[in-house]
Amino acid sequence: MATPDFILALREKIGTAPLWLTGVTAVVLRGDDEVLMVQRADSGQWTPVTGIIDPGEEPADAAVREVLEESGIVAVAERLVKAHVLPPQQYDNGDRVQYLDLVFRLRWVSGDPHPADGENTQARWFRLDELPELRPTMVDRIAAARSHDERARFTEGGVARP
C-alpha cells in the first residue's frame, strides 16, 4: 500500500515510533443487495475500501476519495456508521501505528469497479448473501453500514455501544 507523503515526512523525524492515525472504511452499497469489495495487494484479503485521512481533510470526503482512487467508483457518503479504535500494529519495516477508524456508509453513483491505483488486485461487487471470506471486523463494519439505526456504533469503556 502506498504510504501518504505526510506520514513519510513524519517518519523522517520520529523513525518507527508509534503514530496515532485516523482512517476510514468506506462501505459502498449498490441497491439493497450489493457491496463493493477490494482484494488487497499486500494481504490478499477482501475488504471494503479503507484508507488514511489526509491532514485537514474531512473524513467523509476521505471516504469518497479513497473509493474513487482505489476502485474507480463514484459514490456519495450517506452517514457515519461506526467509530472504533483498532489494535496497535507493526509493519514489516518496524513502523508502529494505531488507527481510529471511522466507518461510513456510501451509496454508489456511477462506475464499474476495477483496481485503479495498485493497492488492490481486484475490485468488484458482491451480493450481500455471497460475500467472500472476511475477517470478523469487516463483517461488523458492513453490518453497521447496512443497519437502519441512525446512530453510529462506538465503544465506551471497552464495551460496544449501538
PDB file of C-alpha atoms in Angstrom:
ATOM      1  CA  MET A   1       0.000   0.000   0.000  1.00  0.00           C
ATOM      2  CA  ALA A   2       1.235   3.478  -0.777  1.00  0.00           C
ATOM      3  CA  THR A   3       2.227   5.488   2.275  1.00  0.00           C
ATOM      4  CA  PRO A   4       0.976   9.096   2.189  1.00  0.00           C
ATOM      5  CA  ASP A   5       3.666  11.768   1.887  1.00  0.00           C
ATOM      6  CA  PHE A   6       2.744  13.357   5.233  1.00  0.00           C
ATOM      7  CA  ILE A   7       3.442  10.055   7.014  1.00  0.00           C
ATOM      8  CA  LEU A   8       6.784   9.651   5.213  1.00  0.00           C
ATOM      9  CA  ALA A   9       7.730  13.168   6.381  1.00  0.00           C
ATOM     10  CA  LEU A  10       6.757  12.302   9.973  1.00  0.00           C
ATOM     11  CA  ARG A  11       8.714   9.057   9.833  1.00  0.00           C
ATOM     12  CA  GLU A  12      11.856  11.016   8.864  1.00  0.00           C
ATOM     13  CA  LYS A  13      11.549  12.832  12.195  1.00  0.00           C
ATOM     14  CA  ILE A  14      10.300  10.088  14.541  1.00  0.00           C
ATOM     15  CA  GLY A  15      11.558   6.883  12.972  1.00  0.00           C
ATOM     16  CA  THR A  16       9.432   3.856  13.840  1.00  0.00           C
ATOM     17  CA  ALA A  17       7.850   5.373  16.985  1.00  0.00           C
ATOM     18  CA  PRO A  18       4.084   4.804  17.308  1.00  0.00           C
ATOM     19  CA  LEU A  19       1.826   7.068  15.258  1.00  0.00           C
ATOM     20  CA  TRP A  20      -1.836   7.689  16.027  1.00  0.00           C
ATOM     21  CA  LEU A  21      -3.629   7.950  12.662  1.00  0.00           C
ATOM     22  CA  THR A  22      -7.220   8.384  11.572  1.00  0.00           C
ATOM     23  CA  GLY A  23      -8.516   6.128   8.835  1.00  0.00           C
ATOM     24  CA  VAL A  24     -11.759   5.468   7.050  1.00  0.00           C
ATOM     25  CA  THR A  25     -13.585   2.357   5.969  1.00  0.00           C
ATOM     26  CA  ALA A  26     -15.927   3.087   3.067  1.00  0.00           C
ATOM     27  CA  VAL A  27     -18.758   0.569   2.764  1.00  0.00           C
ATOM     28  CA  VAL A  28     -20.272   1.279  -0.657  1.00  0.00           C
ATOM     29  CA  LEU A  29     -23.712  -0.195  -1.218  1.00  0.00           C
ATOM     30  CA  ARG A  30     -25.404  -0.543  -4.591  1.00  0.00           C
ATOM     31  CA  GLY A  31     -29.112  -1.067  -4.177  1.00  0.00           C
ATOM     32  CA  ASP A  32     -30.270  -3.294  -1.348  1.00  0.00           C
ATOM     33  CA  ASP A  33     -28.144  -6.333  -2.076  1.00  0.00           C
ATOM     34  CA  GLU A  34     -24.607  -5.453  -3.260  1.00  0.00           C
ATOM     35  CA  VAL A  35     -21.454  -4.165  -1.592  1.00  0.00           C
ATOM     36  CA  LEU A  36     -18.185  -3.025  -3.170  1.00  0.00           C
ATOM     37  CA  MET A  37     -15.181  -5.075  -2.101  1.00  0.00           C
ATOM     38  CA  VAL A  38     -11.490  -4.850  -3.000  1.00  0.00           C
ATOM     39  CA  GLN A  39      -8.834  -7.545  -2.707  1.00  0.00           C
ATOM     40  CA  ARG A  40      -5.772  -6.032  -1.057  1.00  0.00           C
ATOM     41  CA  ALA A  41      -2.469  -6.454  -2.883  1.00  0.00           C
ATOM     42  CA  ASP A  42      -0.499  -6.693   0.381  1.00  0.00           C
ATOM     43  CA  SER A  43      -2.513  -9.440   2.119  1.00  0.00           C
ATOM     44  CA  GLY A  44      -4.884 -10.893  -0.462  1.00  0.00           C
ATOM     45  CA  GLN A  45      -7.810 -10.221   1.887  1.00  0.00           C
ATOM     46  CA  TRP A  46     -11.129  -8.938   0.649  1.00  0.00           C
ATOM     47  CA  THR A  47     -12.299  -5.760   2.414  1.00  0.00           C
ATOM     48  CA  PRO A  48     -14.386  -2.677   1.848  1.00  0.00           C
ATOM     49  CA  VAL A  49     -12.226   0.246   0.707  1.00  0.00           C
ATOM     50  CA  THR A  50     -10.020   1.592   3.510  1.00  0.00           C
ATOM     51  CA  GLY A  51      -7.571   4.457   3.714  1.00  0.00           C
ATOM     52  CA  ILE A  52      -5.934   7.212   5.732  1.00  0.00           C
ATOM     53  CA  ILE A  53      -7.407  10.681   6.136  1.00  0.00           C
ATOM     54  CA  ASP A  54      -5.068  13.421   4.888  1.00  0.00           C
ATOM     55  CA  PRO A  55      -4.288  16.345   7.227  1.00  0.00           C
ATOM     56  CA  GLY A  56      -7.181  18.827   7.169  1.00  0.00           C
ATOM     57  CA  GLU A  57      -9.389  16.545   5.072  1.00  0.00           C
ATOM     58  CA  GLU A  58     -12.987  15.994   6.084  1.00  0.00           C
ATOM     59  CA  PRO A  59     -13.490  12.308   6.967  1.00  0.00           C
ATOM     60  CA  ALA A  60     -16.483  11.782   4.645  1.00  0.00           C
ATOM     61  CA  ASP A  61     -14.521  13.383   1.795  1.00  0.00           C
ATOM     62  CA  ALA A  62     -11.646  10.993   2.510  1.00  0.00           C
ATOM     63  CA  ALA A  63     -14.018   8.013   2.219  1.00  0.00           C
ATOM     64  CA  VAL A  64     -15.323   9.258  -1.145  1.00  0.00           C
ATOM     65  CA  ARG A  65     -11.770   9.986  -2.374  1.00  0.00           C
ATOM     66  CA  GLU A  66     -10.429   6.577  -1.343  1.00  0.00           C
ATOM     67  CA  VAL A  67     -13.281   4.786  -3.139  1.00  0.00           C
ATOM     68  CA  LEU A  68     -12.603   6.690  -6.357  1.00  0.00           C
ATOM     69  CA  GLU A  69      -8.802   6.248  -6.115  1.00  0.00           C
ATOM     70  CA  GLU A  70      -8.881   2.544  -5.276  1.00  0.00           C
ATOM     71  CA  SER A  71     -11.831   1.292  -7.349  1.00  0.00           C
ATOM     72  CA  GLY A  72     -12.841   3.935  -9.897  1.00  0.00           C
ATOM     73  CA  ILE A  73     -16.309   4.122  -8.321  1.00  0.00           C
ATOM     74  CA  VAL A  74     -18.079   7.439  -7.787  1.00  0.00           C
ATOM     75  CA  ALA A  75     -20.024   7.315  -4.532  1.00  0.00           C
ATOM     76  CA  VAL A  76     -21.722   9.648  -2.061  1.00  0.00           C
ATOM     77  CA  ALA A  77     -21.206   9.430   1.696  1.00  0.00           C
ATOM     78  CA  GLU A  78     -24.548   8.992   3.445  1.00  0.00           C
ATOM     79  CA  ARG A  79     -23.606   8.716   7.107  1.00  0.00           C
ATOM     80  CA  LEU A  80     -21.060   7.762   9.726  1.00  0.00           C
ATOM     81  CA  VAL A  81     -21.996   4.294  10.998  1.00  0.00           C
ATOM     82  CA  LYS A  82     -19.178   3.328  13.359  1.00  0.00           C
ATOM     83  CA  ALA A  83     -16.193   4.799  15.197  1.00  0.00           C
ATOM     84  CA  HIS A  84     -13.667   2.434  16.784  1.00  0.00           C
ATOM     85  CA  VAL A  85     -10.005   2.064  17.693  1.00  0.00           C
ATOM     86  CA  LEU A  86      -8.019  -0.702  16.037  1.00  0.00           C
ATOM     87  CA  PRO A  87      -5.349  -2.635  17.947  1.00  0.00           C
ATOM     88  CA  PRO A  88      -1.770  -1.344  17.691  1.00  0.00           C
ATOM     89  CA  GLN A  89       0.122  -2.855  14.789  1.00  0.00           C
ATOM     90  CA  GLN A  90       3.661  -3.020  13.494  1.00  0.00           C
ATOM     91  CA  TYR A  91       4.543  -3.183   9.812  1.00  0.00           C
ATOM     92  CA  ASP A  92       7.356  -5.342   8.425  1.00  0.00           C
ATOM     93  CA  ASN A  93       9.661  -2.298   8.303  1.00  0.00           C
ATOM     94  CA  GLY A  94       9.200  -1.710  12.072  1.00  0.00           C
ATOM     95  CA  ASP A  95       6.813   1.255  11.791  1.00  0.00           C
ATOM     96  CA  ARG A  96       4.247   1.185  14.607  1.00  0.00           C
ATOM     97  CA  VAL A  97       0.751   2.638  14.274  1.00  0.00           C
ATOM     98  CA  GLN A  98      -2.686   2.636  15.813  1.00  0.00           C
ATOM     99  CA  TYR A  99      -5.783   3.785  13.976  1.00  0.00           C
ATOM    100  CA  LEU A 100      -9.019   5.462  14.868  1.00  0.00           C
ATOM    101  CA  ASP A 101     -11.259   4.001  12.147  1.00  0.00           C
ATOM    102  CA  LEU A 102     -14.355   5.893  11.008  1.00  0.00           C
ATOM    103  CA  VAL A 103     -16.745   3.688   9.047  1.00  0.00           C
ATOM    104  CA  PHE A 104     -19.011   5.383   6.512  1.00  0.00           C
ATOM    105  CA  ARG A 105     -21.963   4.114   4.530  1.00  0.00           C
ATOM    106  CA  LEU A 106     -21.693   5.260   0.922  1.00  0.00           C
ATOM    107  CA  ARG A 107     -24.163   4.997  -1.953  1.00  0.00           C
ATOM    108  CA  TRP A 108     -22.954   4.044  -5.434  1.00  0.00           C
ATOM    109  CA  VAL A 109     -23.480   6.766  -8.053  1.00  0.00           C
ATOM    110  CA  SER A 110     -21.601   5.521 -11.113  1.00  0.00           C
ATOM    111  CA  GLY A 111     -18.713   3.500 -12.450  1.00  0.00           C
ATOM    112  CA  ASP A 112     -17.586  -0.078 -12.815  1.00  0.00           C
ATOM    113  CA  PRO A 113     -15.136  -1.304 -10.181  1.00  0.00           C
ATOM    114  CA  HIS A 114     -11.541  -2.024 -11.106  1.00  0.00           C
ATOM    115  CA  PRO A 115      -8.219  -1.947  -9.195  1.00  0.00           C
ATOM    116  CA  ALA A 116      -7.457   1.685 -10.001  1.00  0.00           C
ATOM    117  CA  ASP A 117      -4.289   2.525  -8.048  1.00  0.00           C
ATOM    118  CA  GLY A 118      -2.245  -0.618  -7.489  1.00  0.00           C
ATOM    119  CA  GLU A 119      -3.262  -1.065  -3.843  1.00  0.00           C
ATOM    120  CA  ASN A 120      -5.667  -3.842  -4.827  1.00  0.00           C
ATOM    121  CA  THR A 121      -5.577  -6.761  -7.226  1.00  0.00           C
ATOM    122  CA  GLN A 122      -9.354  -6.912  -7.718  1.00  0.00           C
ATOM    123  CA  ALA A 123     -12.398  -4.710  -7.156  1.00  0.00           C
ATOM    124  CA  ARG A 124     -15.942  -5.943  -7.633  1.00  0.00           C
ATOM    125  CA  TRP A 125     -19.493  -6.010  -6.394  1.00  0.00           C
ATOM    126  CA  PHE A 126     -20.574  -8.868  -4.159  1.00  0.00           C
ATOM    127  CA  ARG A 127     -24.109  -9.832  -3.311  1.00  0.00           C
ATOM    128  CA  LEU A 128     -24.550  -9.466   0.420  1.00  0.00           C
ATOM    129  CA  ASP A 129     -25.564 -13.113   0.687  1.00  0.00           C
ATOM    130  CA  GLU A 130     -22.447 -14.264  -1.246  1.00  0.00           C
ATOM    131  CA  LEU A 131     -19.574 -12.398   0.411  1.00  0.00           C
ATOM    132  CA  PRO A 132     -16.058 -13.830   0.270  1.00  0.00           C
ATOM    133  CA  GLU A 133     -14.335 -14.938   3.464  1.00  0.00           C
ATOM    134  CA  LEU A 134     -13.903 -11.837   5.635  1.00  0.00           C
ATOM    135  CA  ARG A 135     -12.324 -11.023   8.969  1.00  0.00           C
ATOM    136  CA  PRO A 136     -14.995 -10.556  11.676  1.00  0.00           C
ATOM    137  CA  THR A 137     -14.180  -6.857  11.993  1.00  0.00           C
ATOM    138  CA  MET A 138     -15.018  -6.359   8.299  1.00  0.00           C
ATOM    139  CA  VAL A 139     -18.286  -8.269   8.672  1.00  0.00           C
ATOM    140  CA  ASP A 140     -19.140  -5.934  11.562  1.00  0.00           C
ATOM    141  CA  ARG A 141     -18.338  -2.817   9.511  1.00  0.00           C
ATOM    142  CA  ILE A 142     -20.599  -3.984   6.684  1.00  0.00           C
ATOM    143  CA  ALA A 143     -23.362  -4.811   9.178  1.00  0.00           C
ATOM    144  CA  ALA A 144     -23.080  -1.335  10.684  1.00  0.00           C
ATOM    145  CA  ALA A 145     -23.425   0.223   7.219  1.00  0.00           C
ATOM    146  CA  ARG A 146     -26.477  -1.903   6.429  1.00  0.00           C
ATOM    147  CA  SER A 147     -28.149  -1.088   9.733  1.00  0.00           C
ATOM    148  CA  HIS A 148     -31.163   1.205   9.667  1.00  0.00           C
ATOM    149  CA  ASP A 149     -30.147   2.623  13.048  1.00  0.00           C
ATOM    150  CA  GLU A 150     -29.454   6.340  12.618  1.00  0.00           C
ATOM    151  CA  ARG A 151     -26.881   6.323  15.429  1.00  0.00           C
ATOM    152  CA  ALA A 152     -23.237   5.459  14.851  1.00  0.00           C
ATOM    153  CA  ARG A 153     -21.846   2.493  16.777  1.00  0.00           C
ATOM    154  CA  PHE A 154     -18.994   3.109  19.196  1.00  0.00           C
ATOM    155  CA  THR A 155     -17.161   1.544  22.108  1.00  0.00           C
ATOM    156  CA  GLU A 156     -17.234   3.048  25.581  1.00  0.00           C
ATOM    157  CA  GLY A 157     -15.175   1.695  28.445  1.00  0.00           C
ATOM    158  CA  GLY A 158     -14.321  -1.403  26.411  1.00  0.00           C
ATOM    159  CA  VAL A 159     -17.989  -2.189  25.749  1.00  0.00           C
ATOM    160  CA  ALA A 160     -19.524  -1.872  22.265  1.00  0.00           C
ATOM    161  CA  ARG A 161     -22.480   0.513  22.153  1.00  0.00           C
ATOM    162  CA  PRO A 162     -25.094   0.717  19.405  1.00  0.00           C
TER     163      PRO A 162
END
